[in-house]
Structure formats: C-alpha cells, structure tokens
Amino acid sequence: MKKLLFILSSFCLCAGVLAQLPDLDRVQPGNWWVGMKNPKLQIMVHGNKIAERNVSLAYAGVKLVKVNKVENPNYLFLDIEITATAKPGTFPIEFTSAGKKSVSYNYELSSKNRSAGRVQGVTSKDLIYLIMPDRFSNGDVSNDKVNGMREMTLNRDSMYDRHGGDIQGIIDHLDYLKDLGITTVWCTPEIENDMPHASYHGYAVTDHYKIDPRYGTNELFKTYVEKCHAMGLKVIKDAVHNHIGSYHWTMLDPPMKDWVHQWSKFTQTTYKEQTVMDPYASAADKKLMLDGWFVRSMPDMNESNPYVQNFLTQNLIWWVEYAGVDGLRLDTYPYNDPAYMAQWAKDMKTEFPHLSIFGETLVGSVINQAFFTEGNTVSRGFDTHLPGITDTQVKDGIYEALNGKKGWASGVNRLYNTLANDFVYKDPSRNVIFMDNHDMSRYYSLVDEDINKFKSGLIMLFTTRGIPQIYYGTEILMKNLSNPDGLVRLDFQGGWKGDKSNKFTAEGRTDSENVAFNFVKKLANYRKNNAVLQTGKLMQYVPQDGVYVYFRYNEKKTVMVVVNSNEKEEKIDAKRFSERMNGFATAIDVISGVTTNISGLAIAPKTTEVFELKK
Ligand code: CA
C-alpha cells in the first residue's frame, strides 16, 4: 500500500507538467541510421495524451511493427523495423486523432559514417587521461550560465558549484595532452545534468541525448572527437546505466510505475558487491544491492524493464555512431542488472566490433573484479561480455609497494601476488590501471608528497600490464585527500583566463612541478613509442628481500623494471634473471639515458628504475 501511495504521489507531482505538456514533446532517439546490424528500433514518444492518437508512417523499407501503450498516456513506444532495403532519407511520423490537430515528427535515417579512425577501441597501447570537464579549462565563457537551467550559480570558490569549464577548454588543450604523451581522453559524463545543486560531476543525467549546454552542444562534442582523432588521440565516453538524476525528464512524468525501482521509502544500495556473487547470499540482500538507490538524488533504473533496456542500449549505440567515440566506461558496473549488462555489452560489440568497454568495479579482490569480466575462469552461469574493468587491485598493489612494510604478503609482494592471480582473467591487458580518479584521494598526497615515490609508482603503472590511466593534474602534482571529494576536483590552474599561474606552460609551473611534468612526459612518450611496454609479454620474479624485478619483452626489445623498496642501495644479480637477461650486455636507464654494464646494476634506496636492455 505504501508503495502504491509513493507511486501515486510521484504521478501527482506531474500534474503541473501535464498541463503544459505540448502535443509532441520529445522523440528519442531523434534520428537513426540505415545499415545497422540490428534492424529493430524502439522510438520513445512523449507528448500530451499522445497515446490517444493514431500513428502512421510511410517510407520504403521501414515498417511500423507495433505501437506500444504504457501506463502513462503521455507516452508511446514505437517498434520500428528498418530493413536492408531502406535508403537514407527523412519521413514524417504522423500522430492523428479525430477532432485534434495532427502532429508529426520528421524522422531522419542517415548512412553510417564509415570515415577512417572512428571507433578505434582503446587498448594497452594507450594512455588515458581522465578529466572533469567543469574543472579543467573554461574555453567558452558564454556558456558559463545558461538561462532556464536549474543551477545558475557560477562560483569557483565553491567546490560544489559550477566553475565554467567546458568541452572547448579541452579542445584548446589537446596539444598539451598530446605533448605529454597521452593517447586517450576520458571525461566524466558530458551529458545534461540539469539538477538544482552540485550538478557539475555529470553522474545525475537529466537527458541522455543532450550534451550539457554548459559544456557545449552535441555538435561540439562530435567536433571534439573529430579533432582528437585528427591529432591521433582517442576518446572514451563515460556512461551511466544504473541511475539517473531525480530531475531526469522521465522522472518528472514517468512512463510507467516500474521505470525505476520503487521503494516505500528511500532505500539506499548497500554498496556490497559480494551479494551479487556470494553463493550463500539472501535474495533480500541481493535486491538491496542491485535495486537500492545509489543516492537520494539518483533513482535506480529498472534494467529488467524491456523499455528501459531499449532506451539505455539505443542511447549508447546512438552516441557511438553519432560521435565515433572509441570506448565506453560504464559507471557503477556491479550495481546494474547482471543479465541486462551482458546483453548490452553483446549488443554494443555487435554494432561496433572495435569499441572498447570497461566497467567501473571498485571491488575488494582480484576474484571480485574478474567475476565481472568476460570469459573469466570464475563460474557465474553466464558470460558478462565485459572486456575490461577498472583494476583497483593493481592500484592497491602499487600503493603497498610504495608505502607498505616489507613482508611475506605486504610491500612489493602485494603487487607481485596480485599479478600472479591474473590467470582468472581471459585478458588482463584490457584492465584499466590507475592510481587515482575523481572519487579518490590524489596520488601525490597518498605517496606523502614524496617525488621519489611519485616516480616509482608511475614507472610501475606505465610498465606493468594493462591500460594505464592518470587523473588530470597528476603531472603537475595536484594534491589533496578526498574528504570531501570536491578537494580532488580543483581547477587546473591556467585553464581560466586571469588565473594567477598557467600550469599548461613550463613558465607557469614551479621547479618541482616541472620535474613531475617532464618525468611523466618522458615515461609516457617512451611507452607510446615502444610496443614492448604496450603489448610485450610480462615476466615477474618473486620479490627477494624487498626487491621486485619484472620484465616486459617481445622479439625486438626487453625492458627491465627494478623496484627497490629498501632504505639502502641494492645490487642486481643478473644471473638470477638469466632467462630474460642472457645475451644482453648493457642496460640503458630509460629516464636518465645513462648506460650501465648489466653486471654492475645497482638501484638507489627507495627507487624504481626502468631499463632497456642492449646487446
Ligand atoms: Ca564555459
């Protein structure tokens, strides 16, 4: 009963909306393509009592298969089939009713964009740079405040308000990223978040088909992807299936009761991913994890509802085809409906075989991570079809190597042990590895602002297996603990006209910031130019007395990495590593360029070094 009351009240909230709703309000997706692998399309139509109208269309090769009416008469879901004979063009969809003025929508079907360089996929050849668009650079002050949006505060002194950063600001600094050695840009979601407060982070979407006007336009987003591609950079789009913003247009006038998961009172997820995989989990615990809301302002999508499934899947197919992005990062992966997520990943790969997908899995162990990946050795009854995940375990392993105490399972052994578990993955090289992101304390702070540790950790990150990702500002030593998270989302100095300093230039950086910047640049470009660190095999040796040694190698090159976690210099016994070192005479320090005879290798205290071996 309580549940019913809640639903009724949420419908009642919309009485005001209904009164002013146009006869035809929205059509989503608003256009589509011929030649897609899946000929089926479900078009969602919103308008005042639209369900009372008859629907018709006439276009060669396009069939209106079914008109679906749902609980709310303001919606229709049109099942369309676009057959192989359909040609690009436009046709009207007519909505008629006796005694009412007809309304129609001109539906456009385009040819697929087959230009080279689109949807390339992001692989272990890449280095990802994560940006929060509101906090990186303000390239267009005219969009700082947009009339009619719920949040109109622009205040750079507040962690929660909008700061004015945008897509143009990112475009303006692509040369900076390219110079740094970045190959792929990932932004937190750029789509509309028309929420009343703290809308800058992008995870409370209010319209899936629209770039937030404070970031730019759909056209500008497409231009941004094209400019990246022209410069040899790739683009990852951040996507959220699990939840929407409470001001999402479908929440203001819900199509049906079970569009989102309803609870009699606000019920939060338990954030306990174990319940999804625990063979002994109760159904109640599992339901709380999957159907509970992420936070109060983010209703939990009901992904077992076929209308919701079509809506979400088509939206991302639309974005990939429209803009040509190379990869998708799927937010809060473990909180989503598992069966739907598997089908979604499969559908995406069917349309775009080269598209990369990785799921955000901030979970507690290698096995918990692997559980969500495709083709793993963990029995879960079905395949997730999810190629990659965010590898929290490698992050924790590197931190432990940097900060932990020497021990059987601690210190460098933690990283070694973590990688030794890679047998559970079908392909661990597709895991995204990182030291921090927008939800975590910044890397430089977590290594005690120690530049030696900073360098050591980045060497491990850039030379072990996987797709490395860094967070904006790492290269200029941005710091802070994530308490609150706004502190790790500060503005990139120089991104705004009139900033005291411009960290995009060597002149604007302090000496220590330039040391960090030049180090990242050197290492990133070495990785970019040396396939051995991208796709070479990995061989690691059991750490001995706080010293961890591993190799990346292919037919052409061998790279050796030595992590010395001790307070004293350590000499390297090349004989122990003869499997990989035999036949080599010298080692070139990749960072300093200094060449040493391999019989005389010695690593300074608390230092990690990366060498290219030479005959
Ligand atoms: Ca702006």
Coordinates of N, CA and C in Angstrom, one line a residue, residues 491-577:
D491 N 40.3 23.2 -9.8 CA 40.6 23.7 -11.1 C 42.0 23.5 -11.5
F492 N 42.2 23.1 -12.8 CA 43.6 23.1 -13.3 C 44.0 24.5 -13.6
Q493 N 45.0 25.0 -12.8 CA 45.4 26.4 -12.9 C 45.9 26.8 -14.3
G494 N 45.4 27.8 -14.8 CA 45.7 28.2 -16.2 C 44.6 27.9 -17.2
G495 N 43.6 27.2 -16.7 CA 42.5 26.8 -17.6 C 41.5 27.9 -17.7
W496 N 41.7 28.9 -16.8 CA 40.7 30.1 -16.8 C 41.5 31.4 -17.1
K497 N 41.0 32.2 -17.9 CA 41.6 33.5 -18.2 C 41.8 34.2 -16.9
G498 N 43.0 34.8 -16.6 CA 43.2 35.5 -15.4 C 43.7 34.7 -14.2
D499 N 43.8 33.4 -14.4 CA 44.4 32.6 -13.3 C 45.8 33.1 -13.0
K500 N 46.1 33.0 -11.7 CA 47.4 33.5 -11.2 C 48.6 32.9 -12.0
S501 N 48.5 31.6 -12.2 CA 49.6 30.9 -12.9 C 49.0 30.0 -14.0
N502 N 49.8 29.7 -15.0 CA 49.3 28.8 -16.1 C 50.2 27.6 -16.1
K503 N 49.6 26.5 -15.5 CA 50.4 25.2 -15.4 C 50.4 24.5 -16.7
F504 N 49.8 25.0 -17.7 CA 49.9 24.4 -19.1 C 51.2 24.7 -19.7
T505 N 52.0 25.7 -19.1 CA 53.3 26.1 -19.7 C 54.4 25.8 -18.7
A506 N 55.6 25.6 -19.2 CA 56.7 25.4 -18.3 C 57.0 26.6 -17.4
E507 N 56.8 27.8 -18.0 CA 57.0 29.0 -17.3 C 56.0 29.2 -16.1
G508 N 54.8 28.6 -16.3 CA 53.8 28.8 -15.2 C 54.0 27.7 -14.1
R509 N 54.8 26.7 -14.3 CA 54.9 25.6 -13.4 C 56.1 25.9 -12.4
T510 N 56.0 25.5 -11.2 CA 57.2 25.6 -10.3 C 58.2 24.6 -10.7
D511 N 59.4 24.7 -10.1 CA 60.5 23.8 -10.4 C 60.1 22.3 -10.2
S512 N 59.5 22.1 -9.0 CA 59.1 20.7 -8.7 C 58.0 20.2 -9.6
E513 N 57.1 21.1 -10.0 CA 56.0 20.7 -10.9 C 56.6 20.4 -12.3
N514 N 57.6 21.1 -12.7 CA 58.3 20.8 -14.0 C 59.0 19.5 -13.9
V515 N 59.6 19.2 -12.8 CA 60.3 17.9 -12.6 C 59.2 16.7 -12.8
A516 N 58.1 16.9 -12.2 CA 57.0 15.9 -12.3 C 56.5 15.8 -13.8
F517 N 56.2 17.0 -14.3 CA 55.7 17.0 -15.7 C 56.7 16.4 -16.7
N518 N 57.9 16.8 -16.6 CA 58.9 16.2 -17.5 C 59.1 14.7 -17.3
F519 N 59.0 14.2 -16.1 CA 59.1 12.8 -15.8 C 57.9 12.1 -16.5
V520 N 56.7 12.6 -16.3 CA 55.5 11.9 -16.9 C 55.7 11.9 -18.4
K521 N 56.1 13.1 -18.9 CA 56.2 13.2 -20.4 C 57.2 12.2 -21.0
K522 N 58.3 12.1 -20.3 CA 59.4 11.2 -20.7 C 58.9 9.7 -20.8
L523 N 58.3 9.4 -19.6 CA 57.9 8.0 -19.5 C 56.7 7.7 -20.4
A524 N 55.8 8.6 -20.5 CA 54.6 8.4 -21.4 C 55.0 8.3 -22.8
N525 N 55.9 9.1 -23.2 CA 56.3 9.1 -24.6 C 57.2 7.8 -24.9
Y526 N 58.0 7.4 -23.9 CA 58.7 6.2 -24.1 C 57.7 5.0 -24.3
R527 N 56.7 5.0 -23.5 CA 55.7 3.9 -23.6 C 55.0 4.0 -24.9
K528 N 54.7 5.2 -25.3 CA 54.0 5.4 -26.6 C 54.8 4.9 -27.8
N529 N 56.1 5.1 -27.7 CA 57.0 4.7 -28.8 C 57.6 3.3 -28.8
N530 N 57.2 2.6 -27.7 CA 57.8 1.3 -27.5 C 56.8 0.2 -27.3
A531 N 56.5 -0.5 -28.4 CA 55.4 -1.6 -28.3 C 55.7 -2.6 -27.2
V532 N 56.9 -2.7 -26.8 CA 57.2 -3.7 -25.7 C 56.5 -3.4 -24.4
L533 N 56.3 -2.1 -24.1 CA 55.5 -1.8 -22.9 C 54.0 -1.8 -23.1
Q534 N 53.6 -1.9 -24.4 CA 52.1 -1.9 -24.7 C 51.6 -3.3 -24.8
T535 N 52.3 -4.1 -25.5 CA 51.8 -5.5 -25.9 C 52.8 -6.6 -25.5
G536 N 54.0 -6.2 -25.1 CA 55.0 -7.2 -24.8 C 54.6 -8.1 -23.6
K537 N 55.2 -9.3 -23.6 CA 54.9 -10.2 -22.5 C 55.4 -9.7 -21.2
L538 N 54.8 -10.2 -20.1 CA 55.3 -9.8 -18.8 C 55.9 -11.0 -18.1
M539 N 57.0 -10.9 -17.5 CA 57.6 -12.0 -16.6 C 58.0 -11.3 -15.3
Q540 N 57.5 -11.8 -14.2 CA 57.9 -11.3 -12.9 C 58.6 -12.3 -12.1
Y541 N 59.5 -11.8 -11.3 CA 60.3 -12.7 -10.4 C 59.8 -12.5 -8.9
V542 N 59.8 -13.6 -8.2 CA 59.4 -13.5 -6.8 C 60.3 -12.4 -6.1
P543 N 59.7 -11.4 -5.5 CA 60.5 -10.4 -4.8 C 61.4 -11.1 -3.7
Q544 N 62.6 -10.6 -3.7 CA 63.5 -11.1 -2.6 C 64.0 -9.9 -1.8
D545 N 63.7 -10.0 -0.5 CA 64.2 -9.0 0.4 C 63.9 -7.6 0.0
G546 N 62.6 -7.4 -0.4 CA 62.2 -6.0 -0.7 C 62.5 -5.5 -2.1
V547 N 63.1 -6.4 -2.9 CA 63.4 -6.0 -4.3 C 62.6 -6.8 -5.3
Y548 N 61.8 -6.1 -6.1 CA 60.9 -6.7 -7.1 C 61.4 -6.4 -8.5
V549 N 61.6 -7.5 -9.3 CA 62.1 -7.3 -10.6 C 61.1 -7.9 -11.6
Y550 N 60.8 -7.2 -12.7 CA 60.0 -7.8 -13.7 C 60.4 -7.3 -15.1
F551 N 60.0 -8.0 -16.1 CA 60.4 -7.7 -17.5 C 59.2 -7.6 -18.4
R552 N 59.3 -6.7 -19.4 CA 58.4 -6.7 -20.5 C 59.2 -7.0 -21.7
Y553 N 58.8 -7.9 -22.5 CA 59.7 -8.3 -23.7 C 58.9 -8.8 -24.9
N554 N 59.4 -8.5 -26.0 CA 58.9 -9.1 -27.3 C 60.1 -9.5 -28.1
E555 N 59.9 -9.7 -29.4 CA 61.0 -10.2 -30.2 C 62.1 -9.2 -30.4
K556 N 61.7 -7.9 -30.3 CA 62.6 -6.8 -30.6 C 63.3 -6.2 -29.4
K557 N 62.6 -6.2 -28.3 CA 63.1 -5.5 -27.1 C 62.8 -6.2 -25.8
T558 N 63.7 -5.9 -24.8 CA 63.5 -6.3 -23.5 C 63.6 -5.1 -22.5
V559 N 62.6 -4.9 -21.7 CA 62.6 -3.8 -20.7 C 62.6 -4.4 -19.3
M560 N 63.5 -4.0 -18.5 CA 63.6 -4.5 -17.1 C 63.2 -3.4 -16.1
V561 N 62.4 -3.8 -15.2 CA 62.0 -2.8 -14.1 C 62.4 -3.4 -12.8
V562 N 63.1 -2.5 -12.0 CA 63.5 -2.9 -10.7 C 62.9 -2.0 -9.6
V563 N 62.2 -2.6 -8.7 CA 61.6 -1.8 -7.6 C 62.4 -2.1 -6.3
N564 N 63.1 -1.1 -5.9 CA 63.9 -1.3 -4.6 C 63.1 -0.6 -3.5
S565 N 62.5 -1.4 -2.6 CA 61.7 -0.8 -1.6 C 62.5 -0.6 -0.3
N566 N 63.8 -0.9 -0.4 CA 64.6 -0.8 0.8 C 65.2 0.6 1.0
E567 N 65.7 0.8 2.2 CA 66.4 2.1 2.6 C 67.8 2.1 2.1
K568 N 68.3 1.1 1.5 CA 69.7 1.0 1.1 C 69.8 0.7 -0.4
E569 N 70.9 1.0 -1.0 CA 71.2 0.6 -2.4 C 71.2 -0.9 -2.6
E570 N 70.6 -1.4 -3.7 CA 70.6 -2.8 -3.9 C 71.3 -3.2 -5.2
K571 N 72.2 -4.1 -5.2 CA 72.9 -4.6 -6.4 C 72.1 -5.7 -7.0
I572 N 72.1 -5.7 -8.3 CA 71.2 -6.7 -9.1 C 72.1 -7.8 -9.6
D573 N 71.7 -9.1 -9.2 CA 72.5 -10.2 -9.7 C 71.8 -10.7 -11.0
A574 N 72.5 -10.3 -12.1 CA 71.9 -10.7 -13.4 C 71.8 -12.2 -13.7
K575 N 72.6 -13.0 -13.0 CA 72.5 -14.4 -13.1 C 71.1 -15.0 -12.7
R576 N 70.5 -14.4 -11.7 CA 69.2 -14.8 -11.2 C 68.1 -14.6 -12.3
F577 N 68.3 -13.6 -13.1 CA 67.4 -13.2 -14.1 C 67.8 -13.6 -15.5

